Amino acid sequence: MKGSYILLIEVDQSIELIVRKNKWFLREDIYAYVGSAMNGIWQRVSRHLRKNKKKHWHIDYLLKFAKIKAVVMYPGKREEELSRTLSKYFEGVQGFGATDLRLKSNLYRVENIDSFFDVVKGFLNQDD
């Protein structure tokens, strides 16, 4: 099944993450990462949950230092719309992920977990 997803991630200590020519400083906090899988959402999310894997995407490098706390999956191709929605409410980490989209980020710092779930709920209710 095609789809998009959000990984809710806990970074429990400040880190400097360097991936190829990119560098990010992430402070201890909760982050939401938006991704998509056009060849199988279950397989992609399962891959993210594995500890041992070849590093390919920015998120693979971050997950070495972070824990996935929750996963929200959306059927259909909605990554850009979902990420754009999160960008209205949360601070994006400039240049992280979204290399194939017209967005500045696919990783957002979540200061208020209740607000995050309100946004997720609103996005889910768009289909009703």
PDB file of C-alpha atoms in Angstrom:
ATOM      1  CA  MET A   1       0.000   0.000   0.000  1.00  0.00           C
ATOM      2  CA  LYS A   2       1.266   3.481  -0.889  1.00  0.00           C
ATOM      3  CA  GLY A   3       1.244   6.090   1.802  1.00  0.00           C
ATOM      4  CA  SER A   4       2.840   8.700   3.991  1.00  0.00           C
ATOM      5  CA  TYR A   5       3.737   8.531   7.641  1.00  0.00           C
ATOM      6  CA  ILE A   6       4.966  10.523  10.600  1.00  0.00           C
ATOM      7  CA  LEU A   7       7.589   9.179  12.967  1.00  0.00           C
ATOM      8  CA  LEU A   8       7.398  10.821  16.379  1.00  0.00           C
ATOM      9  CA  ILE A   9      11.002  10.759  17.598  1.00  0.00           C
ATOM     10  CA  GLU A  10      12.647  11.510  20.915  1.00  0.00           C
ATOM     11  CA  VAL A  11      16.153  12.944  20.895  1.00  0.00           C
ATOM     12  CA  ASP A  12      17.244  12.575  24.526  1.00  0.00           C
ATOM     13  CA  GLN A  13      20.444  14.630  24.295  1.00  0.00           C
ATOM     14  CA  SER A  14      21.628  17.459  22.057  1.00  0.00           C
ATOM     15  CA  ILE A  15      23.482  16.210  18.983  1.00  0.00           C
ATOM     16  CA  GLU A  16      25.345  17.522  15.990  1.00  0.00           C
ATOM     17  CA  LEU A  17      24.303  15.388  13.040  1.00  0.00           C
ATOM     18  CA  ILE A  18      26.474  15.378   9.935  1.00  0.00           C
ATOM     19  CA  VAL A  19      25.237  13.641   6.796  1.00  0.00           C
ATOM     20  CA  ARG A  20      27.359  14.016   3.693  1.00  0.00           C
ATOM     21  CA  LYS A  21      27.738  17.811   3.280  1.00  0.00           C
ATOM     22  CA  ASN A  22      24.849  18.685   5.611  1.00  0.00           C
ATOM     23  CA  LYS A  23      25.116  19.534   9.289  1.00  0.00           C
ATOM     24  CA  TRP A  24      22.326  19.991  11.834  1.00  0.00           C
ATOM     25  CA  PHE A  25      22.368  20.744  15.530  1.00  0.00           C
ATOM     26  CA  LEU A  26      19.372  19.137  17.243  1.00  0.00           C
ATOM     27  CA  ARG A  27      18.641  19.851  20.852  1.00  0.00           C
ATOM     28  CA  GLU A  28      17.046  17.428  23.244  1.00  0.00           C
ATOM     29  CA  ASP A  29      13.358  17.363  22.307  1.00  0.00           C
ATOM     30  CA  ILE A  30      10.583  15.574  20.450  1.00  0.00           C
ATOM     31  CA  TYR A  31      10.588  15.726  16.640  1.00  0.00           C
ATOM     32  CA  ALA A  32       8.133  14.678  13.945  1.00  0.00           C
ATOM     33  CA  TYR A  33       9.548  13.290  10.703  1.00  0.00           C
ATOM     34  CA  VAL A  34       7.350  13.050   7.601  1.00  0.00           C
ATOM     35  CA  GLY A  35       8.087  10.375   5.024  1.00  0.00           C
ATOM     36  CA  SER A  36       6.423   8.467   2.236  1.00  0.00           C
ATOM     37  CA  ALA A  37       6.567   5.030   0.709  1.00  0.00           C
ATOM     38  CA  MET A  38       5.196   4.574  -2.766  1.00  0.00           C
ATOM     39  CA  ASN A  39       6.145   0.895  -2.838  1.00  0.00           C
ATOM     40  CA  GLY A  40       4.872  -0.158   0.570  1.00  0.00           C
ATOM     41  CA  ILE A  41       4.283   1.877   3.692  1.00  0.00           C
ATOM     42  CA  TRP A  42       4.454  -1.160   6.013  1.00  0.00           C
ATOM     43  CA  GLN A  43       7.859  -2.157   4.690  1.00  0.00           C
ATOM     44  CA  ARG A  44       9.238   1.399   4.972  1.00  0.00           C
ATOM     45  CA  VAL A  45       8.045   1.928   8.529  1.00  0.00           C
ATOM     46  CA  SER A  46       9.335  -1.524   9.502  1.00  0.00           C
ATOM     47  CA  ARG A  47      12.703  -0.582   8.056  1.00  0.00           C
ATOM     48  CA  HIS A  48      12.808   2.565  10.209  1.00  0.00           C
ATOM     49  CA  LEU A  49      12.066   0.466  13.291  1.00  0.00           C
ATOM     50  CA  ARG A  50      15.016  -1.869  12.642  1.00  0.00           C
ATOM     51  CA  LYS A  51      18.294  -1.101  14.403  1.00  0.00           C
ATOM     52  CA  ASN A  52      20.652  -2.553  11.792  1.00  0.00           C
ATOM     53  CA  LYS A  53      20.187  -1.178   8.296  1.00  0.00           C
ATOM     54  CA  LYS A  54      22.156   0.486   5.565  1.00  0.00           C
ATOM     55  CA  LYS A  55      21.955   4.258   5.934  1.00  0.00           C
ATOM     56  CA  HIS A  56      20.282   5.877   2.932  1.00  0.00           C
ATOM     57  CA  TRP A  57      18.064   8.790   4.038  1.00  0.00           C
ATOM     58  CA  HIS A  58      18.752  11.600   6.523  1.00  0.00           C
ATOM     59  CA  ILE A  59      16.366   9.934   8.980  1.00  0.00           C
ATOM     60  CA  ASP A  60      18.514   6.783   9.011  1.00  0.00           C
ATOM     61  CA  TYR A  61      21.399   8.796  10.455  1.00  0.00           C
ATOM     62  CA  LEU A  62      19.195  10.526  13.034  1.00  0.00           C
ATOM     63  CA  LEU A  63      17.641   7.273  14.266  1.00  0.00           C
ATOM     64  CA  LYS A  64      21.080   6.140  15.413  1.00  0.00           C
ATOM     65  CA  PHE A  65      20.750   8.789  18.154  1.00  0.00           C
ATOM     66  CA  ALA A  66      16.976   8.859  18.676  1.00  0.00           C
ATOM     67  CA  LYS A  67      14.033   6.657  19.622  1.00  0.00           C
ATOM     68  CA  ILE A  68      10.799   6.275  17.701  1.00  0.00           C
ATOM     69  CA  LYS A  69       7.976   6.843  20.193  1.00  0.00           C
ATOM     70  CA  ALA A  70       4.979   6.627  17.828  1.00  0.00           C
ATOM     71  CA  VAL A  71       4.097   6.151  14.165  1.00  0.00           C
ATOM     72  CA  VAL A  72       1.105   7.618  12.340  1.00  0.00           C
ATOM     73  CA  MET A  73       0.375   6.237   8.856  1.00  0.00           C
ATOM     74  CA  TYR A  74      -1.765   7.773   6.118  1.00  0.00           C
ATOM     75  CA  PRO A  75      -2.853   5.841   3.015  1.00  0.00           C
ATOM     76  CA  GLY A  76      -2.297   7.593  -0.293  1.00  0.00           C
ATOM     77  CA  LYS A  77       0.400   9.950  -1.524  1.00  0.00           C
ATOM     78  CA  ARG A  78       0.182  12.944   0.817  1.00  0.00           C
ATOM     79  CA  GLU A  79       3.735  13.565   2.055  1.00  0.00           C
ATOM     80  CA  GLU A  80       4.016  17.134   0.793  1.00  0.00           C
ATOM     81  CA  GLU A  81       0.569  18.129   2.066  1.00  0.00           C
ATOM     82  CA  LEU A  82       1.248  16.521   5.436  1.00  0.00           C
ATOM     83  CA  SER A  83       4.655  18.175   5.810  1.00  0.00           C
ATOM     84  CA  ARG A  84       3.250  21.545   4.742  1.00  0.00           C
ATOM     85  CA  THR A  85       0.560  21.214   7.422  1.00  0.00           C
ATOM     86  CA  LEU A  86       3.117  20.467  10.147  1.00  0.00           C
ATOM     87  CA  SER A  87       5.205  23.447   8.995  1.00  0.00           C
ATOM     88  CA  LYS A  88       2.336  25.769   9.926  1.00  0.00           C
ATOM     89  CA  TYR A  89       2.485  24.685  13.572  1.00  0.00           C
ATOM     90  CA  PHE A  90       6.037  23.533  14.275  1.00  0.00           C
ATOM     91  CA  GLU A  91       9.571  24.742  13.647  1.00  0.00           C
ATOM     92  CA  GLY A  92      11.206  22.884  10.754  1.00  0.00           C
ATOM     93  CA  VAL A  93      14.818  21.730  10.750  1.00  0.00           C
ATOM     94  CA  GLN A  94      16.054  23.476   7.590  1.00  0.00           C
ATOM     95  CA  GLY A  95      17.159  21.066   4.843  1.00  0.00           C
ATOM     96  CA  PHE A  96      16.387  17.818   6.681  1.00  0.00           C
ATOM     97  CA  GLY A  97      14.675  15.318   4.378  1.00  0.00           C
ATOM     98  CA  ALA A  98      12.313  16.592   1.680  1.00  0.00           C
ATOM     99  CA  THR A  99      15.104  16.569  -0.894  1.00  0.00           C
ATOM    100  CA  ASP A 100      12.622  15.448  -3.541  1.00  0.00           C
ATOM    101  CA  LEU A 101       9.924  17.988  -2.585  1.00  0.00           C
ATOM    102  CA  ARG A 102       9.457  21.755  -2.733  1.00  0.00           C
ATOM    103  CA  LEU A 103       9.709  22.024   1.045  1.00  0.00           C
ATOM    104  CA  LYS A 104      12.383  23.322   3.400  1.00  0.00           C
ATOM    105  CA  SER A 105      12.103  20.372   5.777  1.00  0.00           C
ATOM    106  CA  ASN A 106      10.480  17.083   6.641  1.00  0.00           C
ATOM    107  CA  LEU A 107      11.588  17.212  10.294  1.00  0.00           C
ATOM    108  CA  TYR A 108       9.782  19.395  12.827  1.00  0.00           C
ATOM    109  CA  ARG A 109      10.492  20.144  16.479  1.00  0.00           C
ATOM    110  CA  VAL A 110       7.370  19.444  18.525  1.00  0.00           C
ATOM    111  CA  GLU A 111       7.256  21.704  21.569  1.00  0.00           C
ATOM    112  CA  ASN A 112       3.793  20.607  22.655  1.00  0.00           C
ATOM    113  CA  ILE A 113       2.771  16.974  22.204  1.00  0.00           C
ATOM    114  CA  ASP A 114      -0.939  17.764  22.660  1.00  0.00           C
ATOM    115  CA  SER A 115      -0.734  20.289  19.809  1.00  0.00           C
ATOM    116  CA  PHE A 116       0.958  17.672  17.648  1.00  0.00           C
ATOM    117  CA  PHE A 117      -1.851  15.178  18.163  1.00  0.00           C
ATOM    118  CA  ASP A 118      -4.447  17.912  17.521  1.00  0.00           C
ATOM    119  CA  VAL A 119      -2.788  18.603  14.151  1.00  0.00           C
ATOM    120  CA  VAL A 120      -2.623  14.862  13.363  1.00  0.00           C
ATOM    121  CA  LYS A 121      -6.293  14.460  14.284  1.00  0.00           C
ATOM    122  CA  GLY A 122      -7.233  17.418  12.090  1.00  0.00           C
ATOM    123  CA  PHE A 123      -5.300  15.990   9.168  1.00  0.00           C
ATOM    124  CA  LEU A 124      -6.998  12.613   9.595  1.00  0.00           C
ATOM    125  CA  ASN A 125     -10.416  14.275   9.722  1.00  0.00           C
ATOM    126  CA  GLN A 126      -9.865  16.007   6.352  1.00  0.00           C
ATOM    127  CA  ASP A 127     -11.022  12.823   4.644  1.00  0.00           C
ATOM    128  CA  ASP A 128     -14.345  12.673   6.551  1.00  0.00           C
TER     129      ASP A 128
END
